[in-house]
CSV table of C-alpha atoms in Angstrom, one decimal:
chain,number,residue,atom,x,y,z
A,178,UNK,CA,-35.3,49.7,30.9
A,179,UNK,CA,-32.4,50.5,33.1
A,180,UNK,CA,-31.4,47.8,35.6
A,181,UNK,CA,-30.6,48.2,39.3
A,182,UNK,CA,-27.8,50.6,39.9
A,183,UNK,CA,-25.6,50.9,42.9
A,184,UNK,CA,-23.1,53.5,43.9
A,185,UNK,CA,-20.3,53.6,44.6
A,186,UNK,CA,-19.0,50.4,43.1
A,187,UNK,CA,-15.9,50.3,45.3
A,188,UNK,CA,-15.2,51.7,48.7
A,189,UNK,CA,-12.2,51.6,51.0
A,190,UNK,CA,-12.7,52.6,54.6
A,191,UNK,CA,-10.9,52.2,57.9
A,192,UNK,CA,-12.2,50.6,61.1
A,193,UNK,CA,-14.5,52.8,63.1
A,194,UNK,CA,-15.7,54.8,60.1
A,195,UNK,CA,-19.2,54.7,58.7
A,196,UNK,CA,-20.3,54.2,55.2
A,197,UNK,CA,-23.5,54.8,53.1
A,198,UNK,CA,-24.3,52.8,50.1
A,199,UNK,CA,-27.0,53.7,47.5
A,200,UNK,CA,-29.3,51.7,45.4
A,201,UNK,CA,-31.7,52.8,42.6
A,202,UNK,CA,-34.2,50.1,41.7
A,203,UNK,CA,-35.6,49.3,38.3
A,204,UNK,CA,-38.3,51.8,37.4
A,205,UNK,CA,-41.6,50.7,38.8
A,206,UNK,CA,-40.2,48.3,41.3
A,207,UNK,CA,-41.3,49.1,44.9
A,208,UNK,CA,-39.4,46.5,46.9
A,209,UNK,CA,-35.7,46.8,47.6
A,210,UNK,CA,-33.6,44.1,49.4
A,211,UNK,CA,-30.0,44.2,50.5
A,212,UNK,CA,-27.7,41.2,50.8
A,213,UNK,CA,-24.1,40.8,52.0
A,214,UNK,CA,-21.8,38.4,50.3
A,215,UNK,CA,-18.6,37.2,51.9
A,216,UNK,CA,-16.4,34.2,51.0
A,217,UNK,CA,-17.1,32.7,54.5
A,218,UNK,CA,-20.8,33.3,54.9
A,219,UNK,CA,-22.0,33.4,51.4
A,220,UNK,CA,-25.1,35.4,50.5
A,221,UNK,CA,-26.9,36.7,53.5
A,222,UNK,CA,-30.0,38.8,53.7
A,223,UNK,CA,-29.7,42.1,55.4
A,224,UNK,CA,-33.1,43.8,55.1
A,225,UNK,CA,-36.0,44.5,52.8
A,226,UNK,CA,-37.8,47.8,52.2
A,227,UNK,CA,-41.3,48.3,50.7
A,228,UNK,CA,-43.2,51.6,50.6
A,229,UNK,CA,-40.5,53.3,52.7
A,230,UNK,CA,-40.9,50.8,55.5
A,231,UNK,CA,-38.4,48.1,56.6
A,232,UNK,CA,-40.4,44.9,56.3
A,233,UNK,CA,-37.8,42.3,57.3
A,234,UNK,CA,-34.3,42.3,58.7
A,235,UNK,CA,-31.7,39.6,58.7
A,236,UNK,CA,-29.5,38.6,61.6
A,237,UNK,CA,-27.1,41.6,61.6
A,238,UNK,CA,-26.2,44.0,64.4
A,239,UNK,CA,-27.8,47.4,64.8
A,240,UNK,CA,-24.8,49.0,63.1
A,241,UNK,CA,-26.4,48.0,59.9
A,242,UNK,CA,-29.4,50.2,59.0
A,243,UNK,CA,-31.1,51.4,55.9
A,244,UNK,CA,-34.0,53.4,54.6
A,245,UNK,CA,-36.1,53.8,51.5
A,246,UNK,CA,-37.3,57.0,49.9
A,247,UNK,CA,-40.6,57.8,48.3
A,248,UNK,CA,-39.1,57.2,44.8
A,249,UNK,CA,-38.1,53.6,46.0
A,250,UNK,CA,-34.4,54.4,46.0
A,251,UNK,CA,-32.7,53.0,49.1
A,252,UNK,CA,-29.6,53.5,51.1
A,253,UNK,CA,-27.9,51.4,53.6
A,254,UNK,CA,-25.6,52.6,56.3
A,255,UNK,CA,-23.0,50.8,58.3
A,256,UNK,CA,-21.6,52.5,61.3
A,257,UNK,CA,-18.4,51.8,63.3
A,258,UNK,CA,-17.0,49.6,60.6
A,259,UNK,CA,-15.2,46.4,61.5
A,260,UNK,CA,-12.8,44.4,59.4
A,261,UNK,CA,-15.5,41.7,59.1
A,262,UNK,CA,-17.7,44.1,57.3
A,263,UNK,CA,-15.5,43.8,54.2
A,264,UNK,CA,-17.9,42.3,51.6
A,265,UNK,CA,-19.8,42.7,48.4
A,266,UNK,CA,-23.1,44.4,49.2
A,267,UNK,CA,-25.8,43.6,46.7
A,268,UNK,CA,-29.1,45.4,46.2
A,269,UNK,CA,-32.1,43.8,44.6
A,270,UNK,CA,-35.4,45.1,43.5
A,271,UNK,CA,-38.7,43.5,42.6
A,272,UNK,CA,-42.0,44.8,41.4
A,273,UNK,CA,-43.8,43.8,44.5
A,274,UNK,CA,-43.0,42.0,47.7
A,275,UNK,CA,-44.5,38.6,47.2
A,276,UNK,CA,-42.3,35.6,47.3
A,277,UNK,CA,-43.1,34.8,43.6
A,278,UNK,CA,-41.7,38.2,42.6
A,279,UNK,CA,-38.3,37.9,40.9
A,280,UNK,CA,-35.5,39.9,42.5
A,281,UNK,CA,-33.2,41.6,40.1
A,282,UNK,CA,-29.8,42.5,41.4
A,283,UNK,CA,-27.4,45.4,40.9
A,284,UNK,CA,-23.7,45.1,40.3
A,285,UNK,CA,-22.9,45.5,44.0
A,286,UNK,CA,-20.7,47.7,46.1
A,287,UNK,CA,-17.4,46.2,47.1
A,288,UNK,CA,-16.5,47.5,50.6
A,289,UNK,CA,-13.0,47.0,51.9
A,290,UNK,CA,-12.4,47.9,55.6
A,291,UNK,CA,-8.7,48.3,56.6
B,33,UNK,CA,-36.8,26.4,57.7
B,34,UNK,CA,-35.9,26.8,54.1
B,35,UNK,CA,-32.6,25.3,53.0
B,36,UNK,CA,-30.8,25.1,49.7
B,37,UNK,CA,-27.9,22.7,49.2
B,38,UNK,CA,-25.5,22.9,46.3
B,39,UNK,CA,-23.1,20.1,47.0
B,40,UNK,CA,-20.8,20.8,44.0
B,41,UNK,CA,-18.3,23.5,45.0
B,42,UNK,CA,-16.5,23.7,41.7
B,43,UNK,CA,-16.8,22.0,38.4
B,44,UNK,CA,-14.2,22.2,35.6
B,45,UNK,CA,-15.1,21.3,32.0
B,46,UNK,CA,-13.7,21.8,28.5
B,47,UNK,CA,-15.7,23.9,26.1
B,48,UNK,CA,-18.6,22.0,24.3
B,49,UNK,CA,-19.0,19.6,27.2
B,50,UNK,CA,-22.4,19.3,28.8
B,51,UNK,CA,-22.5,20.1,32.5
B,52,UNK,CA,-25.2,19.7,35.2
B,53,UNK,CA,-25.4,21.7,38.4
B,54,UNK,CA,-27.2,20.2,41.2
B,55,UNK,CA,-29.6,21.9,43.6
B,56,UNK,CA,-31.5,20.2,46.5
B,57,UNK,CA,-33.9,22.2,48.6
B,58,UNK,CA,-35.9,21.8,51.8
B,59,UNK,CA,-39.1,23.5,52.5
B,60,UNK,CA,-42.3,22.8,54.5
B,61,UNK,CA,-44.3,25.0,52.1
B,62,UNK,CA,-46.8,23.3,49.8
B,63,UNK,CA,-46.3,25.9,47.2
B,64,UNK,CA,-43.1,27.7,46.6
B,65,UNK,CA,-40.8,29.2,44.0
B,66,UNK,CA,-37.2,28.3,43.0
B,67,UNK,CA,-34.7,30.5,41.3
B,68,UNK,CA,-31.3,30.2,39.6
B,69,UNK,CA,-28.9,33.1,39.4
B,70,UNK,CA,-25.5,33.4,37.6
B,71,UNK,CA,-22.7,35.5,39.1
B,72,UNK,CA,-20.0,36.3,36.6
B,73,UNK,CA,-16.6,37.7,37.8
B,74,UNK,CA,-18.1,41.2,37.6
B,75,UNK,CA,-20.1,40.4,40.7
B,76,UNK,CA,-23.7,41.1,39.6
B,77,UNK,CA,-26.2,38.3,40.2
B,78,UNK,CA,-28.0,37.7,36.9
B,79,UNK,CA,-31.5,36.1,37.1
B,80,UNK,CA,-31.8,33.0,35.0
B,81,UNK,CA,-35.1,31.3,35.8
B,82,UNK,CA,-38.0,31.2,38.2
B,83,UNK,CA,-40.0,28.0,38.7
B,84,UNK,CA,-43.3,27.5,40.5
B,85,UNK,CA,-43.6,24.2,42.4
B,86,UNK,CA,-46.9,23.5,40.6
B,87,UNK,CA,-45.1,23.2,37.3
B,88,UNK,CA,-42.8,20.2,37.1
B,89,UNK,CA,-42.3,20.4,33.4
B,90,UNK,CA,-38.7,20.8,32.3
B,91,UNK,CA,-37.8,24.1,30.9
B,92,UNK,CA,-35.4,24.8,28.1
B,93,UNK,CA,-33.9,28.1,27.0
B,94,UNK,CA,-31.3,27.9,24.3
B,95,UNK,CA,-28.4,25.9,25.8
B,96,UNK,CA,-29.9,26.0,29.3
B,97,UNK,CA,-32.3,23.5,30.7
B,98,UNK,CA,-33.8,22.9,34.1
B,99,UNK,CA,-35.1,19.7,35.6
B,100,UNK,CA,-37.4,20.1,38.5
B,101,UNK,CA,-38.3,17.0,40.5
B,102,UNK,CA,-40.6,17.6,43.5
B,103,UNK,CA,-40.3,14.0,44.6
B,104,UNK,CA,-36.6,14.4,45.2
B,105,UNK,CA,-36.7,18.1,46.0
B,106,UNK,CA,-34.2,18.9,43.3
B,107,UNK,CA,-34.0,21.6,40.7
B,108,UNK,CA,-31.0,20.9,38.6
B,109,UNK,CA,-29.5,23.1,35.9
B,110,UNK,CA,-27.9,21.8,32.7
B,111,UNK,CA,-25.8,23.7,30.3
B,112,UNK,CA,-25.4,22.0,26.9
B,113,UNK,CA,-22.3,22.6,24.8
B,114,UNK,CA,-20.7,24.8,27.4
B,115,UNK,CA,-18.8,27.9,26.4
B,116,UNK,CA,-16.1,29.9,28.1
B,117,UNK,CA,-18.6,32.7,28.8
B,118,UNK,CA,-20.5,30.3,31.0
B,119,UNK,CA,-17.7,30.5,33.5
B,120,UNK,CA,-19.3,31.9,36.6
B,121,UNK,CA,-20.7,31.0,40.0
B,122,UNK,CA,-24.3,29.7,39.9
B,123,UNK,CA,-26.7,30.0,42.8
B,124,UNK,CA,-29.9,28.2,43.4
B,125,UNK,CA,-32.4,30.1,45.7
B,126,UNK,CA,-35.7,29.7,47.5
B,127,UNK,CA,-37.8,32.5,49.1
B,128,UNK,CA,-37.7,32.3,52.9
B,129,UNK,CA,-41.4,32.2,53.6
B,130,UNK,CA,-44.8,33.6,52.6
B,131,UNK,CA,-44.9,37.3,52.2
B,132,UNK,CA,-41.1,37.6,52.7
B,133,UNK,CA,-38.8,38.8,50.0
B,134,UNK,CA,-35.8,37.3,51.6
B,135,UNK,CA,-34.1,34.7,49.4
B,136,UNK,CA,-32.2,31.8,50.9
B,137,UNK,CA,-29.3,30.9,48.7
B,138,UNK,CA,-27.2,27.8,48.3
B,139,UNK,CA,-23.5,28.1,48.6
B,140,UNK,CA,-23.1,28.3,44.9
B,141,UNK,CA,-21.2,26.2,42.3
B,142,UNK,CA,-18.3,27.6,40.5
B,143,UNK,CA,-18.2,26.6,36.9
B,144,UNK,CA,-14.9,26.9,35.0
B,145,UNK,CA,-15.1,26.3,31.3
B,146,UNK,CA,-11.7,26.1,29.6
B,147,UNK,CA,-11.1,26.5,25.8
């Protein structure tokens, strides 16, 4: 079974631009979560999607948004990029959305904002 | 609120040494789950183990073992006979709350295993 895939793996953008990251969950998994990882803040939860609906959102500004499609694939978008948005963005999928469900992570997208 | 503390920032060992990574957690939940993940230099978080708070038995998987002690709110991870390939950052995590998928992570412990 293929794991979680994320595209692109690396991105370089400049301040003010916007970016879209993509995540394909493990087949059969319906929940997708996004995390941001930075050296200063560690791993922080961005949002969770289940059945095409955002169920939870972390403490991030409205510039961060996302969506989930009917095939459970998910995208996240960051508008008006800032230098501080440089990070590793990790997507995770799980079969369901209970807290006992294991989240399996993708390889991440490393975003650099210049 | 849920909290996970990994007090060890970095540990350096020589191959074949045993090493224990500490994890202390805080939760008001009576039932909960705990997770360990490994993050090699490639960046992907690799799932290692999930433990239910009802089950306090130690778990062993090859060179890996986990010691869960509810009385001290600890879920420690031991690697026996460490290898260079074990070099990575290890994270302990706890789900935020009932019905939420959000994981609360510790700050991670970087393990360096030298030949």
